[in-house]
Coordinates of C-alpha atoms in Angstrom, one line a residue:
Chain A
M11 CA -3.2 -3.8 32.6
N12 CA -0.3 -3.5 35.1
I13 CA 2.5 -3.6 32.5
H14 CA 5.2 -2.6 35.1
A15 CA 4.2 -5.6 37.2
I16 CA 4.3 -8.1 34.4
K17 CA 7.6 -6.7 33.3
A18 CA 8.9 -6.9 36.9
I19 CA 7.9 -10.6 37.3
Y20 CA 9.1 -11.5 33.8
L21 CA 12.6 -9.9 34.2
F22 CA 12.9 -11.3 37.7
E23 CA 12.3 -14.8 36.5
L24 CA 14.6 -14.4 33.5
A25 CA 17.3 -13.1 35.8
R26 CA 17.0 -16.4 37.7
T27 CA 17.8 -18.2 34.5
W28 CA 21.0 -16.2 33.9
R29 CA 22.0 -16.8 37.5
T30 CA 21.6 -20.5 37.1
L31 CA 22.8 -20.7 33.5
M32 CA 24.4 -24.2 33.9
Q33 CA 21.2 -25.7 35.3
S34 CA 18.8 -23.8 33.0
I35 CA 20.5 -24.0 29.6
A36 CA 23.8 -25.8 29.6
S37 CA 22.6 -29.0 31.3
P38 CA 19.7 -29.7 29.0
V39 CA 21.7 -28.8 25.9
L40 CA 24.5 -31.2 27.0
S41 CA 22.2 -34.1 27.7
T42 CA 20.3 -33.6 24.4
S43 CA 23.7 -33.4 22.6
L44 CA 24.6 -36.8 24.0
Y45 CA 21.4 -38.2 22.4
F46 CA 22.4 -36.7 19.1
I47 CA 25.9 -38.2 19.3
V48 CA 24.8 -41.6 20.4
F49 CA 21.5 -42.1 18.4
G50 CA 22.2 -39.6 15.6
S51 CA 25.9 -39.9 14.7
A52 CA 27.0 -43.2 16.2
I53 CA 24.0 -45.7 16.0
G54 CA 22.0 -43.6 13.6
S55 CA 24.3 -44.2 10.7
R56 CA 23.6 -48.0 11.0
M57 CA 19.8 -47.5 11.2
V58 CA 17.4 -47.6 8.2
E59 CA 15.6 -44.5 7.2
I60 CA 12.1 -43.9 8.6
D61 CA 9.6 -42.3 6.2
G62 CA 12.5 -41.4 3.9
I63 CA 14.3 -39.5 6.7
S64 CA 17.7 -40.5 8.1
Y65 CA 17.4 -41.7 11.7
G66 CA 19.5 -39.0 13.1
A67 CA 17.3 -36.3 11.5
F68 CA 14.1 -38.2 12.4
I69 CA 14.7 -38.0 16.2
I70 CA 15.5 -34.3 16.3
P71 CA 11.9 -33.0 16.7
G72 CA 11.2 -35.6 19.4
L73 CA 14.3 -34.7 21.3
I74 CA 13.7 -31.0 21.1
M75 CA 10.1 -31.7 22.3
L76 CA 11.4 -33.8 25.2
S77 CA 13.5 -30.8 26.4
L78 CA 10.7 -28.3 25.7
L79 CA 8.1 -30.3 27.7
T80 CA 10.3 -31.0 30.7
E81 CA 12.0 -27.6 30.9
S82 CA 8.7 -25.7 30.4
I83 CA 7.1 -27.6 33.2
S84 CA 10.2 -27.3 35.4
N85 CA 10.8 -23.6 34.8
A86 CA 7.2 -22.6 35.4
S87 CA 6.6 -24.9 38.4
F88 CA 9.8 -23.8 40.1
G89 CA 9.1 -20.1 39.4
I90 CA 5.8 -20.1 41.2
Y91 CA 6.7 -22.7 43.8
M92 CA 9.7 -20.9 45.2
P93 CA 7.8 -17.8 46.3
K94 CA 5.3 -20.1 48.0
F95 CA 8.2 -22.0 49.6
T96 CA 10.1 -19.0 50.8
G97 CA 7.0 -17.0 51.7
T98 CA 7.8 -14.1 49.2
I99 CA 4.5 -14.8 47.5
Y100 CA 2.9 -12.4 50.0
E101 CA 4.3 -9.5 47.9
I102 CA 2.7 -10.8 44.7
L103 CA -0.6 -11.4 46.4
S104 CA -0.6 -8.0 48.0
A105 CA 0.3 -6.1 44.8
P106 CA -2.3 -4.4 42.5
I107 CA -2.0 -7.1 40.0
S108 CA -4.6 -9.5 38.4
A109 CA -4.3 -13.2 38.2
L110 CA -3.9 -12.9 34.4
E111 CA -1.0 -10.5 34.8
I112 CA 0.7 -12.9 37.3
V113 CA 0.3 -15.8 34.9
I114 CA 1.6 -13.7 31.9
G115 CA 4.7 -12.8 34.0
F116 CA 5.6 -16.2 35.2
V117 CA 4.5 -18.3 32.2
G118 CA 5.9 -15.8 29.8
A119 CA 9.3 -16.0 31.4
A120 CA 9.2 -19.8 31.6
A121 CA 8.1 -20.1 28.0
T122 CA 10.8 -17.7 26.8
K123 CA 13.4 -19.8 28.5
S124 CA 12.1 -22.9 26.8
I125 CA 11.9 -21.3 23.4
I126 CA 15.5 -20.1 23.7
L127 CA 16.6 -23.5 24.9
G128 CA 14.7 -25.2 22.0
L129 CA 16.4 -23.0 19.5
I130 CA 19.9 -23.6 21.1
I131 CA 19.3 -27.4 20.9
L132 CA 18.2 -27.1 17.3
A133 CA 21.4 -25.2 16.5
T134 CA 23.4 -27.8 18.4
A135 CA 21.8 -30.6 16.5
R136 CA 23.0 -29.1 13.3
L137 CA 26.5 -29.8 14.5
F138 CA 25.9 -33.5 14.6
V139 CA 23.1 -34.2 12.0
D140 CA 22.2 -32.9 8.6
F141 CA 18.6 -31.8 8.4
S142 CA 16.3 -29.2 6.9
I143 CA 13.1 -27.5 8.0
L144 CA 10.3 -27.6 5.5
H145 CA 7.9 -25.3 7.3
P146 CA 10.0 -22.9 9.5
F147 CA 7.1 -20.7 10.6
W148 CA 5.0 -23.7 11.6
M149 CA 8.0 -25.1 13.4
L150 CA 8.3 -21.8 15.4
G151 CA 4.5 -21.9 15.9
F152 CA 4.6 -25.4 17.4
L153 CA 7.7 -24.4 19.5
V154 CA 6.0 -21.4 21.0
L155 CA 2.6 -23.1 21.5
T156 CA 4.1 -26.1 23.2
S157 CA 6.4 -24.0 25.4
V158 CA 3.5 -21.7 26.5
T159 CA 1.1 -24.6 27.0
F160 CA 3.5 -26.7 29.1
S161 CA 4.6 -23.6 31.0
L162 CA 0.9 -23.2 31.9
F163 CA 0.8 -26.8 33.0
G164 CA 4.0 -26.3 35.0
F165 CA 2.5 -23.3 36.7
I166 CA -0.4 -25.5 37.9
I167 CA 2.0 -28.1 39.2
G168 CA 3.9 -25.3 41.0
I169 CA 0.7 -24.2 42.7
W170 CA -0.4 -27.8 43.5
A171 CA 3.0 -28.9 44.9
D172 CA 3.7 -28.6 48.6
G173 CA 7.2 -30.2 48.4
F174 CA 10.1 -30.5 46.1
E175 CA 9.2 -34.2 45.4
K176 CA 5.8 -33.3 44.0
L177 CA 7.5 -30.7 41.9
Q178 CA 9.6 -33.3 40.2
I179 CA 7.2 -36.2 40.1
I180 CA 5.1 -35.2 37.1
P181 CA 7.9 -34.3 34.7
M182 CA 9.9 -37.4 35.7
M183 CA 7.2 -40.0 36.2
I184 CA 4.7 -39.0 33.6
V185 CA 6.0 -36.5 31.0
T186 CA 9.4 -38.2 30.2
P187 CA 7.9 -41.7 29.8
L188 CA 5.1 -40.3 27.6
T189 CA 7.6 -38.5 25.4
F190 CA 9.8 -41.6 25.0
L191 CA 6.7 -43.7 24.2
G192 CA 5.2 -40.9 22.1
G193 CA 7.2 -41.4 19.0
S194 CA 10.4 -39.5 19.8
F195 CA 12.6 -42.4 18.5
Y196 CA 10.2 -44.2 16.2
S197 CA 7.2 -43.7 14.0
I198 CA 4.1 -45.1 15.7
H199 CA 3.3 -46.9 12.3
M200 CA 6.2 -49.2 13.3
L201 CA 4.2 -50.5 16.2
P202 CA 1.7 -53.4 16.1
P203 CA -1.9 -52.3 15.4
L204 CA -3.1 -52.7 19.0
W205 CA -0.2 -50.5 20.4
Q206 CA -0.8 -48.0 17.6
T207 CA -4.3 -47.5 19.0
I208 CA -3.1 -47.4 22.6
T209 CA -0.5 -44.9 21.7
L210 CA -3.1 -42.5 20.3
F211 CA -4.2 -41.9 23.9
N212 CA -0.8 -40.5 24.6
P213 CA -1.2 -36.7 24.1
V214 CA 2.6 -36.2 23.5
V215 CA 2.2 -38.2 20.2
Y216 CA 0.3 -35.3 18.7
L217 CA 2.9 -32.8 19.8
I218 CA 5.8 -34.7 18.4
S219 CA 4.0 -35.6 15.2
G220 CA 3.0 -32.0 14.5
F221 CA 6.5 -30.7 15.2
R222 CA 8.1 -33.4 13.0
W223 CA 5.6 -32.5 10.2
S224 CA 6.9 -28.9 10.4
F225 CA 10.4 -30.3 9.8
Y226 CA 9.9 -33.0 7.1
G227 CA 6.3 -32.8 6.0
V228 CA 5.6 -36.3 7.3
A229 CA 3.4 -37.0 10.4
D230 CA 2.0 -39.9 12.3
V231 CA -1.3 -38.1 12.7
N232 CA -3.0 -35.3 10.8
V233 CA -1.3 -31.9 11.6
G234 CA -4.6 -30.3 12.2
I235 CA -5.4 -32.8 14.9
S236 CA -2.0 -32.1 16.5
L237 CA -2.7 -28.4 16.5
A238 CA -6.1 -28.9 17.9
M239 CA -4.8 -31.1 20.7
I240 CA -2.2 -28.5 21.8
L241 CA -4.8 -25.8 21.8
L242 CA -7.3 -28.0 23.7
F243 CA -4.6 -28.7 26.4
M244 CA -3.8 -25.0 26.6
L245 CA -7.5 -24.1 27.1
L246 CA -7.7 -26.8 29.8
C247 CA -4.7 -25.4 31.6
L248 CA -6.0 -21.8 31.3
F249 CA -9.4 -23.0 32.8
M250 CA -7.6 -24.7 35.7
I251 CA -5.5 -21.6 36.4
W252 CA -8.7 -19.5 36.3
L253 CA -10.2 -21.9 38.9
I254 CA -7.1 -21.7 41.1
F255 CA -7.3 -18.0 41.3
K256 CA -11.0 -17.9 41.7
T257 CA -11.0 -20.3 44.6
G258 CA -7.7 -19.3 46.0
Y259 CA -6.6 -23.0 45.9
K260 CA -3.3 -23.3 47.7
V261 CA -2.6 -19.6 47.1
K262 CA -5.0 -17.8 49.3
T263 CA -7.1 -19.2 52.2
Chain B
M9 CA -10.6 12.7 61.6
Q10 CA -11.1 10.9 58.3
A11 CA -10.6 7.2 58.2
I12 CA -8.1 5.9 55.7
I13 CA -9.0 2.3 56.4
S14 CA -12.5 1.3 57.3
V15 CA -13.4 -2.2 58.3
N16 CA -17.1 -3.0 58.6
K17 CA -18.6 -6.1 60.0
L18 CA -15.7 -8.3 58.8
T19 CA -16.0 -12.0 59.6
K20 CA -13.6 -14.6 58.5
T21 CA -14.0 -18.4 58.9
Y22 CA -11.3 -20.6 57.5
P23 CA -12.2 -23.9 55.7
S24 CA -11.2 -25.8 58.8
G25 CA -14.1 -24.1 60.6
L26 CA -11.9 -21.8 62.6
R27 CA -13.5 -18.4 63.0
A28 CA -10.5 -16.1 62.9
L29 CA -12.4 -12.8 62.9
N30 CA -15.8 -12.1 64.2
N31 CA -17.7 -9.0 63.2
I32 CA -14.7 -6.6 63.2
N33 CA -15.5 -2.9 63.0
L34 CA -12.4 -0.7 62.9
D35 CA -11.4 2.7 61.5
I36 CA -7.8 3.7 61.1
R37 CA -7.3 7.4 61.0
R38 CA -5.2 9.1 58.3
G39 CA -1.7 9.8 59.5
E40 CA -1.8 8.0 62.8
I41 CA 0.3 5.2 64.3
F42 CA -2.1 2.5 65.3
A43 CA -0.9 -0.4 67.3
L44 CA -2.9 -3.7 67.1
L45 CA -2.2 -5.8 70.2
G46 CA -3.4 -9.3 70.9
P47 CA -2.1 -12.7 72.0
N48 CA -1.0 -15.3 69.6
G49 CA -3.9 -16.6 67.4
A50 CA -6.0 -13.5 68.2
G51 CA -6.6 -12.7 64.6
K52 CA -4.0 -9.8 64.1
T53 CA -2.3 -11.3 61.1
T54 CA -5.5 -12.6 59.5
L55 CA -6.9 -9.0 59.7
I56 CA -3.8 -7.5 58.1
S57 CA -3.7 -10.2 55.5
I58 CA -7.3 -9.6 54.5
I59 CA -6.7 -5.9 54.2
C60 CA -3.6 -6.4 52.1
G61 CA -5.2 -9.0 49.8
I62 CA -3.2 -12.1 50.9
V63 CA -6.2 -13.9 52.5
N64 CA -9.6 -13.9 50.9
P65 CA -12.1 -11.9 53.0
G66 CA -15.2 -13.5 54.4
E67 CA -18.3 -11.5 55.1
G68 CA -18.2 -7.7 55.5
Q69 CA -16.4 -4.9 53.8
V70 CA -13.0 -3.2 53.9
L71 CA -12.4 0.2 52.4
V72 CA -8.9 1.6 51.8
D73 CA -9.1 5.3 51.2
G74 CA -12.6 4.7 49.9
H75 CA -11.7 1.8 47.7
D76 CA -13.2 -1.6 48.3
I77 CA -10.4 -4.2 48.7
V78 CA -12.3 -6.7 46.5
K79 CA -14.1 -4.7 43.8
D80 CA -11.4 -2.0 43.5
Y81 CA -8.4 -4.0 44.6
R82 CA -5.9 -2.3 42.3
S83 CA -6.5 1.2 43.8
A84 CA -6.8 -0.2 47.3
R85 CA -3.6 -2.3 47.2
A86 CA -1.6 0.5 45.4
K87 CA -1.9 2.5 48.6
I88 CA -0.6 -0.2 50.9
G89 CA 2.9 -1.4 51.8
L90 CA 3.3 -4.5 53.9
V91 CA 6.3 -5.6 56.0
P92 CA 5.6 -9.2 57.0
Q93 CA 6.6 -10.8 60.2
E94 CA 8.8 -13.5 58.7
L95 CA 12.0 -12.6 56.8
S96 CA 10.4 -13.6 53.5
I97 CA 12.8 -12.4 50.9
S98 CA 14.6 -13.8 47.9
M99 CA 18.0 -14.5 49.3
F100 CA 19.9 -14.7 46.0
E101 CA 18.9 -11.2 44.8
S102 CA 20.8 -8.0 45.4
V103 CA 19.2 -5.3 47.6
W104 CA 18.9 -3.0 44.6
A105 CA 17.2 -5.7 42.4
T106 CA 14.7 -6.6 45.0
V107 CA 13.5 -3.1 45.8
K108 CA 13.3 -2.3 42.0
F109 CA 11.2 -5.5 41.6
S110 CA 8.9 -4.4 44.4
R111 CA 8.3 -0.9 42.8
G112 CA 7.5 -2.5 39.4
L113 CA 5.2 -5.1 41.0
F114 CA 3.1 -2.3 42.4
G115 CA 2.7 -0.7 38.9
K116 CA 5.1 2.2 39.4
S117 CA 7.5 3.4 36.7
P118 CA 11.2 3.2 37.6
D119 CA 12.4 5.9 39.9
D120 CA 16.0 5.3 40.9
A121 CA 16.2 8.5 42.9
W122 CA 13.4 7.5 45.2
L123 CA 14.9 4.0 45.7
E124 CA 18.2 5.6 46.5
K125 CA 16.6 7.8 49.1
I126 CA 14.9 4.9 50.8
L127 CA 18.0 2.8 50.9
K128 CA 20.0 5.8 52.3
D129 CA 17.3 6.5 54.9
L130 CA 17.5 2.9 56.0
S131 CA 21.3 2.8 56.0
L132 CA 21.3 0.2 53.2
W133 CA 22.8 2.3 50.4
D134 CA 26.3 0.9 50.8
K135 CA 24.8 -2.6 50.6
K136 CA 22.8 -2.1 47.5
D137 CA 24.8 -4.5 45.4
S138 CA 25.1 -7.1 48.1
R139 CA 23.2 -10.3 47.9
I140 CA 20.5 -10.4 50.6
M141 CA 21.8 -13.7 51.9
A142 CA 25.0 -11.9 52.9
L143 CA 23.2 -9.4 55.1
S144 CA 22.5 -9.6 58.9
G145 CA 19.0 -10.3 60.2
G146 CA 18.5 -6.6 61.1
M147 CA 19.5 -5.6 57.6
K148 CA 17.2 -8.1 56.0
R149 CA 14.3 -6.7 58.0
R150 CA 15.3 -3.2 56.8
V151 CA 15.3 -4.5 53.2
L152 CA 11.8 -5.7 53.7
I153 CA 10.8 -2.2 54.9
A154 CA 12.6 -0.7 51.8
K155 CA 10.6 -3.1 49.6
A156 CA 7.3 -2.1 51.3
L157 CA 8.2 1.6 50.7
A158 CA 9.4 1.3 47.2
H159 CA 6.1 2.2 45.6
Q160 CA 5.5 5.2 47.9
P161 CA 2.5 3.8 49.8
Q162 CA 0.2 6.0 51.9
I163 CA -0.3 3.2 54.4
L164 CA 2.3 0.9 55.9
F165 CA 1.6 -2.3 57.8
L166 CA 4.3 -3.6 60.0
D167 CA 3.7 -7.0 61.3
E168 CA 5.9 -7.5 64.3
P169 CA 8.6 -5.1 62.9
T170 CA 11.1 -5.6 65.6
A171 CA 10.8 -9.3 66.3
G172 CA 14.2 -10.7 66.9
V173 CA 15.9 -7.3 66.5
D174 CA 18.4 -6.1 69.0
V175 CA 17.7 -3.1 71.3
E176 CA 19.8 -0.6 69.4
L177 CA 18.3 -1.4 66.1
R178 CA 14.8 -1.4 67.6
R179 CA 15.3 2.2 68.7
D180 CA 16.5 3.0 65.2
M181 CA 13.4 1.5 63.7
W182 CA 11.1 3.3 66.1
D183 CA 12.8 6.6 64.9
M184 CA 12.4 5.5 61.3
I185 CA 8.7 4.7 61.9
R186 CA 8.1 8.1 63.5
N187 CA 9.8 9.8 60.6
L188 CA 7.5 8.0 58.2
R189 CA 4.5 9.1 60.1
N190 CA 5.8 12.6 60.0
S191 CA 6.0 12.4 56.2
G192 CA 2.3 11.6 56.1
V193 CA 2.3 7.8 56.0
T194 CA -0.3 6.0 58.2
I195 CA 1.3 3.2 60.2
I196 CA -0.4 0.1 61.5
L197 CA 1.7 -2.1 63.5
T198 CA 1.2 -5.3 65.4
T199 CA 3.6 -6.2 68.1
H200 CA 4.2 -8.4 71.0
Y201 CA 6.4 -5.8 72.6
I202 CA 3.9 -3.7 74.6
E203 CA 6.8 -1.3 75.2
E204 CA 6.8 -0.7 71.5
A205 CA 3.1 0.3 71.3
E206 CA 3.5 2.4 74.5
E207 CA 6.5 4.2 72.9
M208 CA 5.0 4.9 69.5
A209 CA 1.3 4.4 69.1
D210 CA -1.3 7.2 69.0
R211 CA -4.1 4.7 69.4
I212 CA -4.2 1.2 70.5
G213 CA -6.6 -1.6 69.4
V214 CA -6.8 -4.8 71.3
I215 CA -8.0 -8.0 69.5
N216 CA -8.7 -11.2 71.2
K217 CA -10.3 -14.4 69.9
G218 CA -11.1 -12.6 66.6
E219 CA -12.9 -9.7 68.2
I220 CA -11.8 -6.1 68.7
I221 CA -12.3 -5.7 72.4
L222 CA -11.0 -2.1 72.7
V223 CA -9.9 0.8 70.6
E224 CA -8.7 3.8 72.5
E225 CA -6.2 6.7 72.4
K226 CA -3.1 5.4 74.1
T227 CA -3.0 8.2 76.7
T228 CA -6.7 7.8 77.5
L229 CA -6.3 4.1 77.8
M230 CA -3.5 4.4 80.3
Q231 CA -5.5 7.0 82.3
K232 CA -8.7 4.9 82.2
L233 CA -7.3 1.5 82.8
G234 CA -4.0 2.2 84.4
K235 CA -3.5 1.9 88.1
K236 CA -1.1 3.7 90.4
Q237 CA 0.5 2.5 93.6
L238 CA 2.0 4.4 96.5
T239 CA 4.4 2.3 98.5
L240 CA 5.4 3.6 102.0
Q241 CA 8.5 2.2 103.7
L242 CA 7.6 2.2 107.4
Q243 CA 9.9 3.1 110.3
Q244 CA 8.5 0.2 112.4
P245 CA 6.8 -2.9 111.0
L246 CA 3.0 -3.1 111.5
P247 CA 1.4 -6.4 112.6
Q248 CA -1.8 -5.5 110.6
I249 CA -3.5 -2.6 108.9
P250 CA -5.3 -0.4 111.5
V251 CA -9.1 -0.5 111.3
E252 CA -9.1 3.3 111.0
L253 CA -7.6 2.9 107.5
N254 CA -10.0 0.3 106.3
H255 CA -11.7 2.7 103.7
Y256 CA -8.4 3.0 101.9
Q257 CA -7.4 0.2 99.5
L258 CA -4.3 -0.8 101.4
E259 CA -2.1 -3.9 101.5
L260 CA 0.6 -4.7 104.0
S261 CA 3.7 -6.6 102.9
N262 CA 4.4 -9.9 104.6
D263 CA 7.2 -8.5 106.7
G264 CA 4.9 -5.6 107.8
N265 CA 7.5 -3.0 106.6
Q266 CA 5.6 -1.8 103.5
L267 CA 2.2 -0.3 103.2
I268 CA 0.9 -0.3 99.6
Y269 CA -1.9 2.1 98.5
T270 CA -3.5 1.3 95.1
F271 CA -5.7 3.8 93.3
D272 CA -7.1 4.4 89.8
S273 CA -5.0 6.9 88.1
Q274 CA -8.0 8.7 86.6
E275 CA -9.5 9.4 89.9
D276 CA -8.2 11.8 92.5
A277 CA -6.5 9.7 95.1
D278 CA -6.7 10.7 98.7
I279 CA -3.0 10.6 99.4
A280 CA -3.0 13.6 101.6
G281 CA -5.9 12.1 103.7
L282 CA -4.0 8.8 104.0
L283 CA -0.8 10.5 105.1
R284 CA -2.7 12.6 107.6
H285 CA -4.4 9.5 109.0
L286 CA -1.0 7.8 109.3
G287 CA 0.3 10.8 111.2
N288 CA -2.6 10.8 113.6
L289 CA -2.1 7.1 114.3
G290 CA 1.6 7.7 114.9
I291 CA 2.7 5.5 112.0
E292 CA 5.9 7.0 110.6
F293 CA 7.5 6.2 107.2
K294 CA 11.1 6.7 106.1
D295 CA 10.6 6.6 102.3
L296 CA 7.8 6.5 99.7
Q297 CA 7.6 5.8 96.0
T298 CA 4.8 5.7 93.3
S299 CA 4.5 3.5 90.3
Q300 CA 2.0 3.4 87.4
S301 CA 0.9 0.2 85.6
S302 CA 2.3 -0.2 82.2
L303 CA 0.4 -0.9 79.0
E304 CA 1.5 -4.5 79.4
D305 CA -0.3 -4.7 82.7
I306 CA -3.4 -3.1 81.1
F307 CA -3.2 -5.5 78.2
V308 CA -2.9 -8.6 80.4
N309 CA -5.9 -7.4 82.5
L310 CA -8.0 -6.8 79.3
V311 CA -7.2 -10.0 77.6
G312 CA -7.5 -11.9 80.9
G313 CA -10.9 -10.4 81.5
H314 CA -12.1 -11.7 78.1
A315 CA -10.6 -15.1 78.4

C-alpha cells in the first residue's frame, strides 16, 4: 500500500477545502441555517408535531442529509474532475499507485469534508432548535456511511463528466429533488397510500429515515433496511469504480 | 550497454481504430540522452504515455529496468519521471506544495533537503512560496521538471521540453538536462526542434506513422545520412557544366557563377581531383565554401522517404 501517495492526495484535496473555505463550508452552513430559521424557528412553531417530535427538530436529519448528499457528490466529483480538466491527472496516472489508493485519497478527503460539514450544521442547528440524539453512535455511523457512499458516487460522476454542466446536473436535477421528496420535511406516512408506495422507490427515503431514527428512535422504514440500502449503494458504487479503472473508461485510453 | 527501457513488439490501436504504434522494438540505454523525433501524430506521445502508465498498452511488452509496466507497475513507475508537453499544473498551489505533493504521490517519504536542492538547481528557490499562476511560462515549465524530479527518478521523459521557451531559457534547460545525465539519469526527449536533438542527444530514434524507422548514434547518423556540399564562386560565369566534369555530381547556379559539388560525407570526396580538372579546363574560382546537412535535413529526407 502506497501510504505516502494516499496521504499526498488526501492532504492536497483537504488543502483545497481550506483555500475555498467560503464555498466549501460557510456557504452550505449558511443556506442550511436559513432553513432552520424559516422552517424551524419561524414557521415550525406553528406546525403540529410529527411522530411526537417538534417540526423544527423533525427536519434536522433531513436537512443535514441534504447537505451531506450534495456536498459529498460535489466535493468528490470536483476533486477528480479538475485534474482531468487541467491535465494534471497525468501525474496521478503515472505514479506507482493503485486504483484503490487513488479512490481512498480522493473519496477519503471528500467524505472528511462532508462529515466535518455535517457536524458543523448539526452544531449550528442547536442554536435555533432544541433537539436530542437518541443513538449518537448510530448517528455518526449513518453520517460516515452516507458521506463515503455519496463521495464514491461523486467520484464516478467526476470521471463521467466531460464538462462543468454534467458535473452539476446530477446533484441539482436528481439528488436535490429526491431529497426534498424523500421525507426531509414530512413523514412519508402523511402521504396518500399510492404516493407512499411510489416514494419507497426513492433511495433517499431510506437514508433520511435511518438517520432520523438515530436521532429520535422513529423511522418511516425499518432501520435495518435503511442500513442495507446504504451498503448496497456503496457496493454498487465500488463495483462501478472498479469497472472504470479496469477498462480505463474516460481515464486511460 | 544494458538497456534501462526495453520495448518489445509494442502495438497500440485506439478504440477509434487508429493504429498509433505498430510493432515497436526499442532499447533505451542506461545513462544516455535519447531523442525521439517524428512528425505530429507519429506516435511519440503515445509511446511515452504507454511507458509511463498514462495510456493502456496494447500488444507487446515494456520493461523498465527489468520491471514489466503492467504486472510490476509500481516498481516500473517509481523509476520514471515525466515532464509533459502541456503546462498541466495546479495553478492555485504554491511551488513548494506541488513538488511536495509529487514526491508523496510517488511513494517517497518527505525529504525537504532534496526538494530544496532541486528548486535551487532550477532557480526556483526564491519562488517556492509563490502561487504557480503567478509564475512566467518558463518558470512553470521548470516547476514541471522539479515535480518530475521530486521522487529522484532514474529515468526522465521530457515531452517537448522547450516548446514555447525563449532561446536563453532553452540553453539553460539544455545545460540542466546535461547535468542530469551526468548525475546518472537516463533522459528520453521528444522534440520538434531538431537543433535540440542535434545539440544534446547521444542517440536518435525516428518514429513515423507508428513505426520506428531508424535508431542510430547521432554522430553515425550524421555521417551516414548527412551530405556535404562544396560551393565554388567562379571568376567567370559558365554557360554549362563542361562534359569533362560529368562524372562529378555537379550543379550550376542559374546565373552560372556558382558550381556546386555534392558528396556523401561518409565517403571520400574527390575534391582534389575536381579542382585539378577545373585548373586543366582553365576554370578559375575566387572563393569556396563547404556546408554539411543538418539533422533537420536528414530527418526530412527520412520521413519524406517513408511517406
